[in-house]
Amino acid sequence: LEFKRMLTDKIVLVAEKYTPSKLWHLNTLLRLIEIAGDVTRDTVAANCVLVSGHNSDLQPYTVHRLYHALKEQVVPSVVLRRLAIFCIGEYGDHLVSAGSTEDANAKRPPEFKTKFSTQSPSDVLGTLKFILSRPTCTKEVKAYALNAMVKLSTRFEPSMQPAIKAAIKRYTSSMSVELQQRSCEYINLLELENGAVRSKIVSVMPTPDKKLIKKSEEGGDDDEDEDEDEDEDEDE
């Protein structure tokens, strides 16, 4: 397993160093996640977010490609589910736009034969609800899905508000305190009379600078080394 992770890490580094275009780089990362799944580290998904976040012209293709993978794979990996649900929440409006669908199809690589289709808001919401209902859905993935739903409340037409609210309300009595608290907060947010305030709160997240992410990763490695040293001291 560790060898496979090291291999995916090397692929990511080589792809970033020798990438001929942003689209090629994004396609390589997405394909890696689709094939390797949970063998890949979280940094691979983070790189996908960075590439699409800093290139708005790639966002329609990114969300359509991930939505397709989410629906086609029998048991999508946790990494794929988290990344796909995050992008659906951020860029879900592109899934229901005919113009965005056409743009996404224009960016499909030659080996990707399936043509993307414009989704209805109820289909997108239904996909998220289906993911939530699966026994393999972890608490973390459920949190991502609830977050995506509340974001879609401002990306879809107002007529979808009751359905989104009903889907979130189911988790106000969840056995998980985190999901219960999160869903209660989201319900209160959906009931705000001032729609402009809600739109600002759930607007598209600003994409962080890659240098900041690298610094945080380096800091995390230092913390892990310190923890290992402490464990060694305790053993002695």
mmCIF file of C-alpha atoms in Angstrom:
data_model
loop_
_atom_site.group_PDB
_atom_site.id
_atom_site.type_symbol
_atom_site.label_atom_id
_atom_site.label_comp_id
_atom_site.label_asym_id
_atom_site.label_seq_id
_atom_site.Cartn_x
_atom_site.Cartn_y
_atom_site.Cartn_z
ATOM 1 C CA LEU A 1 0.000 0.000 0.000
ATOM 2 C CA GLU A 2 2.776 2.421 0.897
ATOM 3 C CA PHE A 3 4.556 1.640 -2.375
ATOM 4 C CA LYS A 4 1.373 2.441 -4.332
ATOM 5 C CA ARG A 5 1.053 5.750 -2.494
ATOM 6 C CA MET A 6 4.661 6.586 -3.238
ATOM 7 C CA LEU A 7 4.037 5.759 -6.900
ATOM 8 C CA THR A 8 0.994 8.056 -7.089
ATOM 9 C CA ASP A 9 3.027 10.798 -5.395
ATOM 10 C CA LYS A 10 5.724 10.465 -8.064
ATOM 11 C CA ILE A 11 3.119 10.613 -10.835
ATOM 12 C CA VAL A 12 1.708 13.828 -9.353
ATOM 13 C CA LEU A 13 5.169 15.420 -9.158
ATOM 14 C CA VAL A 14 6.094 14.442 -12.727
ATOM 15 C CA ALA A 15 2.709 15.585 -14.072
ATOM 16 C CA GLU A 16 3.099 18.964 -12.392
ATOM 17 C CA LYS A 17 6.675 19.433 -13.581
ATOM 18 C CA TYR A 18 6.146 18.492 -17.228
ATOM 19 C CA THR A 19 2.524 19.487 -17.788
ATOM 20 C CA PRO A 20 1.926 20.982 -21.263
ATOM 21 C CA SER A 21 -1.335 22.659 -20.184
ATOM 22 C CA LYS A 22 -3.643 23.164 -17.215
ATOM 23 C CA LEU A 23 -6.286 20.942 -18.799
ATOM 24 C CA TRP A 24 -3.802 18.103 -19.310
ATOM 25 C CA HIS A 25 -2.651 18.483 -15.695
ATOM 26 C CA LEU A 26 -6.247 18.374 -14.430
ATOM 27 C CA ASN A 27 -7.080 15.335 -16.575
ATOM 28 C CA THR A 28 -4.042 13.477 -15.233
ATOM 29 C CA LEU A 29 -5.003 14.167 -11.605
ATOM 30 C CA LEU A 30 -8.653 13.215 -12.144
ATOM 31 C CA ARG A 31 -7.705 10.005 -13.939
ATOM 32 C CA LEU A 32 -5.310 9.122 -11.134
ATOM 33 C CA ILE A 33 -8.062 9.534 -8.541
ATOM 34 C CA GLU A 34 -10.524 7.515 -10.655
ATOM 35 C CA ILE A 35 -8.060 4.622 -10.996
ATOM 36 C CA ALA A 36 -6.113 4.640 -7.724
ATOM 37 C CA GLY A 37 -8.949 5.794 -5.471
ATOM 38 C CA ASP A 38 -8.119 5.735 -1.770
ATOM 39 C CA VAL A 39 -4.509 4.791 -2.494
ATOM 40 C CA THR A 40 -3.940 8.439 -3.407
ATOM 41 C CA ARG A 41 -3.149 10.963 -0.703
ATOM 42 C CA ASP A 42 -5.425 13.905 0.081
ATOM 43 C CA THR A 43 -2.902 16.211 -1.606
ATOM 44 C CA VAL A 44 -3.914 14.811 -5.021
ATOM 45 C CA ALA A 45 -7.504 15.957 -4.516
ATOM 46 C CA ALA A 46 -6.190 19.243 -3.128
ATOM 47 C CA ASN A 47 -4.191 19.765 -6.329
ATOM 48 C CA CYS A 48 -7.363 19.189 -8.375
ATOM 49 C CA VAL A 49 -9.121 21.879 -6.339
ATOM 50 C CA LEU A 50 -6.204 24.253 -6.892
ATOM 51 C CA VAL A 51 -6.047 23.727 -10.659
ATOM 52 C CA SER A 52 -9.797 24.117 -11.175
ATOM 53 C CA GLY A 53 -10.139 26.876 -8.594
ATOM 54 C CA HIS A 54 -7.484 29.068 -10.210
ATOM 55 C CA ASN A 55 -8.809 28.395 -13.724
ATOM 56 C CA SER A 56 -12.513 29.240 -13.923
ATOM 57 C CA ASP A 57 -12.707 27.996 -17.526
ATOM 58 C CA LEU A 58 -11.983 24.456 -16.269
ATOM 59 C CA GLN A 59 -14.678 24.413 -13.582
ATOM 60 C CA PRO A 60 -17.563 23.234 -15.822
ATOM 61 C CA TYR A 61 -15.463 20.331 -17.101
ATOM 62 C CA THR A 62 -14.209 19.450 -13.604
ATOM 63 C CA VAL A 63 -17.649 19.196 -12.016
ATOM 64 C CA HIS A 64 -19.139 17.284 -14.974
ATOM 65 C CA ARG A 65 -16.237 14.813 -15.041
ATOM 66 C CA LEU A 66 -16.451 14.170 -11.288
ATOM 67 C CA TYR A 67 -20.251 13.939 -11.312
ATOM 68 C CA HIS A 68 -20.023 11.349 -14.085
ATOM 69 C CA ALA A 69 -17.421 9.327 -12.155
ATOM 70 C CA LEU A 70 -19.533 9.516 -9.002
ATOM 71 C CA LYS A 71 -22.530 8.024 -10.787
ATOM 72 C CA GLU A 72 -20.698 5.476 -12.935
ATOM 73 C CA GLN A 73 -18.477 3.806 -10.321
ATOM 74 C CA VAL A 74 -20.227 1.077 -8.342
ATOM 75 C CA VAL A 75 -18.380 1.903 -5.121
ATOM 76 C CA PRO A 76 -16.606 5.260 -5.513
ATOM 77 C CA SER A 77 -13.562 5.750 -3.309
ATOM 78 C CA VAL A 78 -13.814 8.095 -0.343
ATOM 79 C CA VAL A 79 -11.330 10.461 -2.016
ATOM 80 C CA LEU A 80 -13.449 10.606 -5.180
ATOM 81 C CA ARG A 81 -16.672 11.101 -3.231
ATOM 82 C CA ARG A 82 -15.262 13.948 -1.155
ATOM 83 C CA LEU A 83 -13.745 15.727 -4.153
ATOM 84 C CA ALA A 84 -16.835 15.263 -6.332
ATOM 85 C CA ILE A 85 -19.248 16.420 -3.629
ATOM 86 C CA PHE A 86 -17.066 19.434 -2.845
ATOM 87 C CA CYS A 87 -17.029 20.472 -6.514
ATOM 88 C CA ILE A 88 -20.783 19.877 -6.847
ATOM 89 C CA GLY A 89 -21.347 22.266 -3.958
ATOM 90 C CA GLU A 90 -18.998 24.884 -5.378
ATOM 91 C CA TYR A 91 -19.751 24.596 -9.102
ATOM 92 C CA GLY A 92 -23.088 22.770 -9.179
ATOM 93 C CA ASP A 93 -24.690 25.512 -11.274
ATOM 94 C CA HIS A 94 -22.592 24.290 -14.237
ATOM 95 C CA LEU A 95 -24.291 20.879 -14.060
ATOM 96 C CA VAL A 96 -27.698 22.390 -14.814
ATOM 97 C CA SER A 97 -26.504 24.830 -17.482
ATOM 98 C CA ALA A 98 -26.655 23.806 -21.153
ATOM 99 C CA GLY A 99 -23.904 26.271 -22.027
ATOM 100 C CA SER A 100 -21.584 24.886 -19.349
ATOM 101 C CA THR A 101 -22.315 21.332 -20.484
ATOM 102 C CA GLU A 102 -21.342 22.240 -24.041
ATOM 103 C CA ASP A 103 -18.144 23.830 -22.760
ATOM 104 C CA ALA A 104 -17.348 20.741 -20.655
ATOM 105 C CA ASN A 105 -17.849 18.430 -23.645
ATOM 106 C CA ALA A 106 -15.460 20.548 -25.704
ATOM 107 C CA LYS A 107 -12.709 19.846 -23.149
ATOM 108 C CA ARG A 108 -13.156 16.068 -22.983
ATOM 109 C CA PRO A 109 -9.963 14.156 -23.834
ATOM 110 C CA PRO A 110 -10.148 11.822 -26.888
ATOM 111 C CA GLU A 111 -10.091 8.690 -24.699
ATOM 112 C CA PHE A 112 -13.123 9.886 -22.704
ATOM 113 C CA LYS A 113 -15.957 8.658 -24.943
ATOM 114 C CA THR A 114 -18.984 9.424 -22.765
ATOM 115 C CA LYS A 115 -20.673 12.705 -23.568
ATOM 116 C CA PHE A 116 -21.760 14.856 -20.639
ATOM 117 C CA SER A 117 -25.424 15.802 -20.380
ATOM 118 C CA THR A 118 -27.168 18.695 -18.664
ATOM 119 C CA GLN A 119 -28.633 17.617 -15.330
ATOM 120 C CA SER A 120 -31.789 18.798 -13.635
ATOM 121 C CA PRO A 121 -31.511 20.275 -10.116
ATOM 122 C CA SER A 122 -33.644 17.413 -8.755
ATOM 123 C CA ASP A 123 -31.270 14.842 -10.323
ATOM 124 C CA VAL A 124 -28.230 16.455 -8.685
ATOM 125 C CA LEU A 125 -29.982 16.601 -5.308
ATOM 126 C CA GLY A 126 -31.118 13.001 -5.774
ATOM 127 C CA THR A 127 -27.525 11.896 -6.375
ATOM 128 C CA LEU A 128 -26.401 13.511 -3.112
ATOM 129 C CA LYS A 129 -29.307 11.930 -1.224
ATOM 130 C CA PHE A 130 -28.443 8.527 -2.682
ATOM 131 C CA ILE A 131 -24.826 8.877 -1.530
ATOM 132 C CA LEU A 132 -26.033 9.794 1.959
ATOM 133 C CA SER A 133 -28.239 6.698 2.097
ATOM 134 C CA ARG A 134 -25.472 4.222 1.246
ATOM 135 C CA PRO A 135 -24.103 2.057 4.091
ATOM 136 C CA THR A 136 -20.541 2.824 2.949
ATOM 137 C CA CYS A 137 -21.060 6.573 3.408
ATOM 138 C CA THR A 138 -18.768 7.795 6.192
ATOM 139 C CA LYS A 139 -19.606 10.618 8.587
ATOM 140 C CA GLU A 140 -17.056 12.826 6.850
ATOM 141 C CA VAL A 141 -18.640 12.254 3.427
ATOM 142 C CA LYS A 142 -22.079 12.972 4.909
ATOM 143 C CA ALA A 143 -20.762 16.284 6.237
ATOM 144 C CA TYR A 144 -19.468 17.134 2.751
ATOM 145 C CA ALA A 145 -22.871 16.272 1.249
ATOM 146 C CA LEU A 146 -24.812 18.428 3.716
ATOM 147 C CA ASN A 147 -22.428 21.289 3.020
ATOM 148 C CA ALA A 148 -22.915 20.846 -0.739
ATOM 149 C CA MET A 149 -26.703 20.874 -0.349
ATOM 150 C CA VAL A 150 -26.788 24.176 1.496
ATOM 151 C CA LYS A 151 -24.486 25.691 -1.126
ATOM 152 C CA LEU A 152 -26.750 24.448 -3.927
ATOM 153 C CA SER A 153 -29.632 26.355 -2.339
ATOM 154 C CA THR A 154 -28.152 29.522 -3.866
ATOM 155 C CA ARG A 155 -26.969 27.921 -7.119
ATOM 156 C CA PHE A 156 -30.331 26.371 -8.063
ATOM 157 C CA GLU A 157 -33.664 28.096 -8.557
ATOM 158 C CA PRO A 158 -35.682 29.017 -5.419
ATOM 159 C CA SER A 159 -38.203 26.246 -6.161
ATOM 160 C CA MET A 160 -35.578 23.708 -4.988
ATOM 161 C CA GLN A 161 -35.375 25.233 -1.494
ATOM 162 C CA PRO A 162 -38.076 23.023 0.120
ATOM 163 C CA ALA A 163 -36.520 19.798 -1.228
ATOM 164 C CA ILE A 164 -33.026 20.831 -0.089
ATOM 165 C CA LYS A 165 -34.334 21.848 3.320
ATOM 166 C CA ALA A 166 -36.170 18.526 3.733
ATOM 167 C CA ALA A 167 -33.045 16.544 2.809
ATOM 168 C CA ILE A 168 -30.938 18.420 5.372
ATOM 169 C CA LYS A 169 -33.621 18.343 8.072
ATOM 170 C CA ARG A 170 -33.403 14.550 8.266
ATOM 171 C CA TYR A 171 -30.044 14.925 9.998
ATOM 172 C CA THR A 172 -31.196 17.331 12.731
ATOM 173 C CA SER A 173 -31.870 14.209 14.821
ATOM 174 C CA SER A 174 -28.736 12.321 13.747
ATOM 175 C CA MET A 175 -26.885 10.187 16.293
ATOM 176 C CA SER A 176 -23.758 12.072 15.277
ATOM 177 C CA VAL A 177 -23.491 15.306 17.245
ATOM 178 C CA GLU A 178 -21.432 16.923 14.491
ATOM 179 C CA LEU A 179 -23.959 16.123 11.742
ATOM 180 C CA GLN A 180 -26.837 17.144 14.003
ATOM 181 C CA GLN A 181 -25.254 20.504 14.796
ATOM 182 C CA ARG A 182 -24.241 21.104 11.198
ATOM 183 C CA SER A 183 -27.723 20.358 9.832
ATOM 184 C CA CYS A 184 -29.447 22.527 12.465
ATOM 185 C CA GLU A 185 -27.183 25.440 11.549
ATOM 186 C CA TYR A 186 -27.889 24.917 7.857
ATOM 187 C CA ILE A 187 -31.658 24.867 8.445
ATOM 188 C CA ASN A 188 -31.404 28.192 10.281
ATOM 189 C CA LEU A 189 -29.342 29.525 7.403
ATOM 190 C CA LEU A 190 -31.944 28.439 4.841
ATOM 191 C CA GLU A 191 -34.671 30.144 6.851
ATOM 192 C CA LEU A 192 -32.941 33.526 6.761
ATOM 193 C CA GLU A 193 -35.239 36.132 5.257
ATOM 194 C CA ASN A 194 -32.290 38.034 3.818
ATOM 195 C CA GLY A 195 -31.266 35.940 0.813
ATOM 196 C CA ALA A 196 -28.316 38.218 0.064
ATOM 197 C CA VAL A 197 -26.721 37.337 3.410
ATOM 198 C CA ARG A 198 -27.176 33.622 2.767
ATOM 199 C CA SER A 199 -25.664 33.951 -0.698
ATOM 200 C CA LYS A 200 -22.568 35.616 0.743
ATOM 201 C CA ILE A 201 -22.156 32.946 3.417
ATOM 202 C CA VAL A 202 -22.340 30.031 0.967
ATOM 203 C CA SER A 203 -20.591 31.716 -1.946
ATOM 204 C CA VAL A 204 -17.781 29.919 -3.803
ATOM 205 C CA MET A 205 -14.781 29.450 -1.531
ATOM 206 C CA PRO A 206 -11.679 31.420 -2.523
ATOM 207 C CA THR A 207 -8.943 29.095 -3.738
ATOM 208 C CA PRO A 208 -5.844 29.232 -1.519
ATOM 209 C CA ASP A 209 -2.381 29.849 -2.872
ATOM 210 C CA LYS A 210 -0.385 26.683 -3.468
ATOM 211 C CA LYS A 211 2.567 28.050 -1.482
ATOM 212 C CA LEU A 212 0.385 28.262 1.625
ATOM 213 C CA ILE A 213 -0.688 24.642 1.212
ATOM 214 C CA LYS A 214 2.912 23.508 0.853
ATOM 215 C CA LYS A 215 3.834 25.375 4.035
ATOM 216 C CA SER A 216 0.975 23.736 5.939
ATOM 217 C CA GLU A 217 2.027 20.312 4.642
ATOM 218 C CA GLU A 218 5.612 20.919 5.758
ATOM 219 C CA GLY A 219 4.368 22.031 9.155
ATOM 220 C CA GLY A 220 2.218 18.915 9.407
ATOM 221 C CA ASP A 221 5.230 16.729 8.659
ATOM 222 C CA ASP A 222 7.174 18.468 11.436
ATOM 223 C CA ASP A 223 4.341 17.840 13.876
ATOM 224 C CA GLU A 224 4.270 14.151 12.930
ATOM 225 C CA ASP A 225 8.038 13.899 13.477
ATOM 226 C CA GLU A 226 7.672 15.519 16.900
ATOM 227 C CA ASP A 227 4.906 13.075 17.830
ATOM 228 C CA GLU A 228 7.079 10.151 16.759
ATOM 229 C CA ASP A 229 9.973 11.491 18.880
ATOM 230 C CA GLU A 230 7.674 11.802 21.885
ATOM 231 C CA ASP A 231 6.451 8.232 21.414
ATOM 232 C CA GLU A 232 10.062 7.007 21.262
ATOM 233 C CA ASP A 233 10.884 8.870 24.482
ATOM 234 C CA GLU A 234 7.905 7.281 26.225
ATOM 235 C CA ASP A 235 8.998 3.820 25.073
ATOM 236 C CA GLU A 236 12.469 4.422 26.489
#
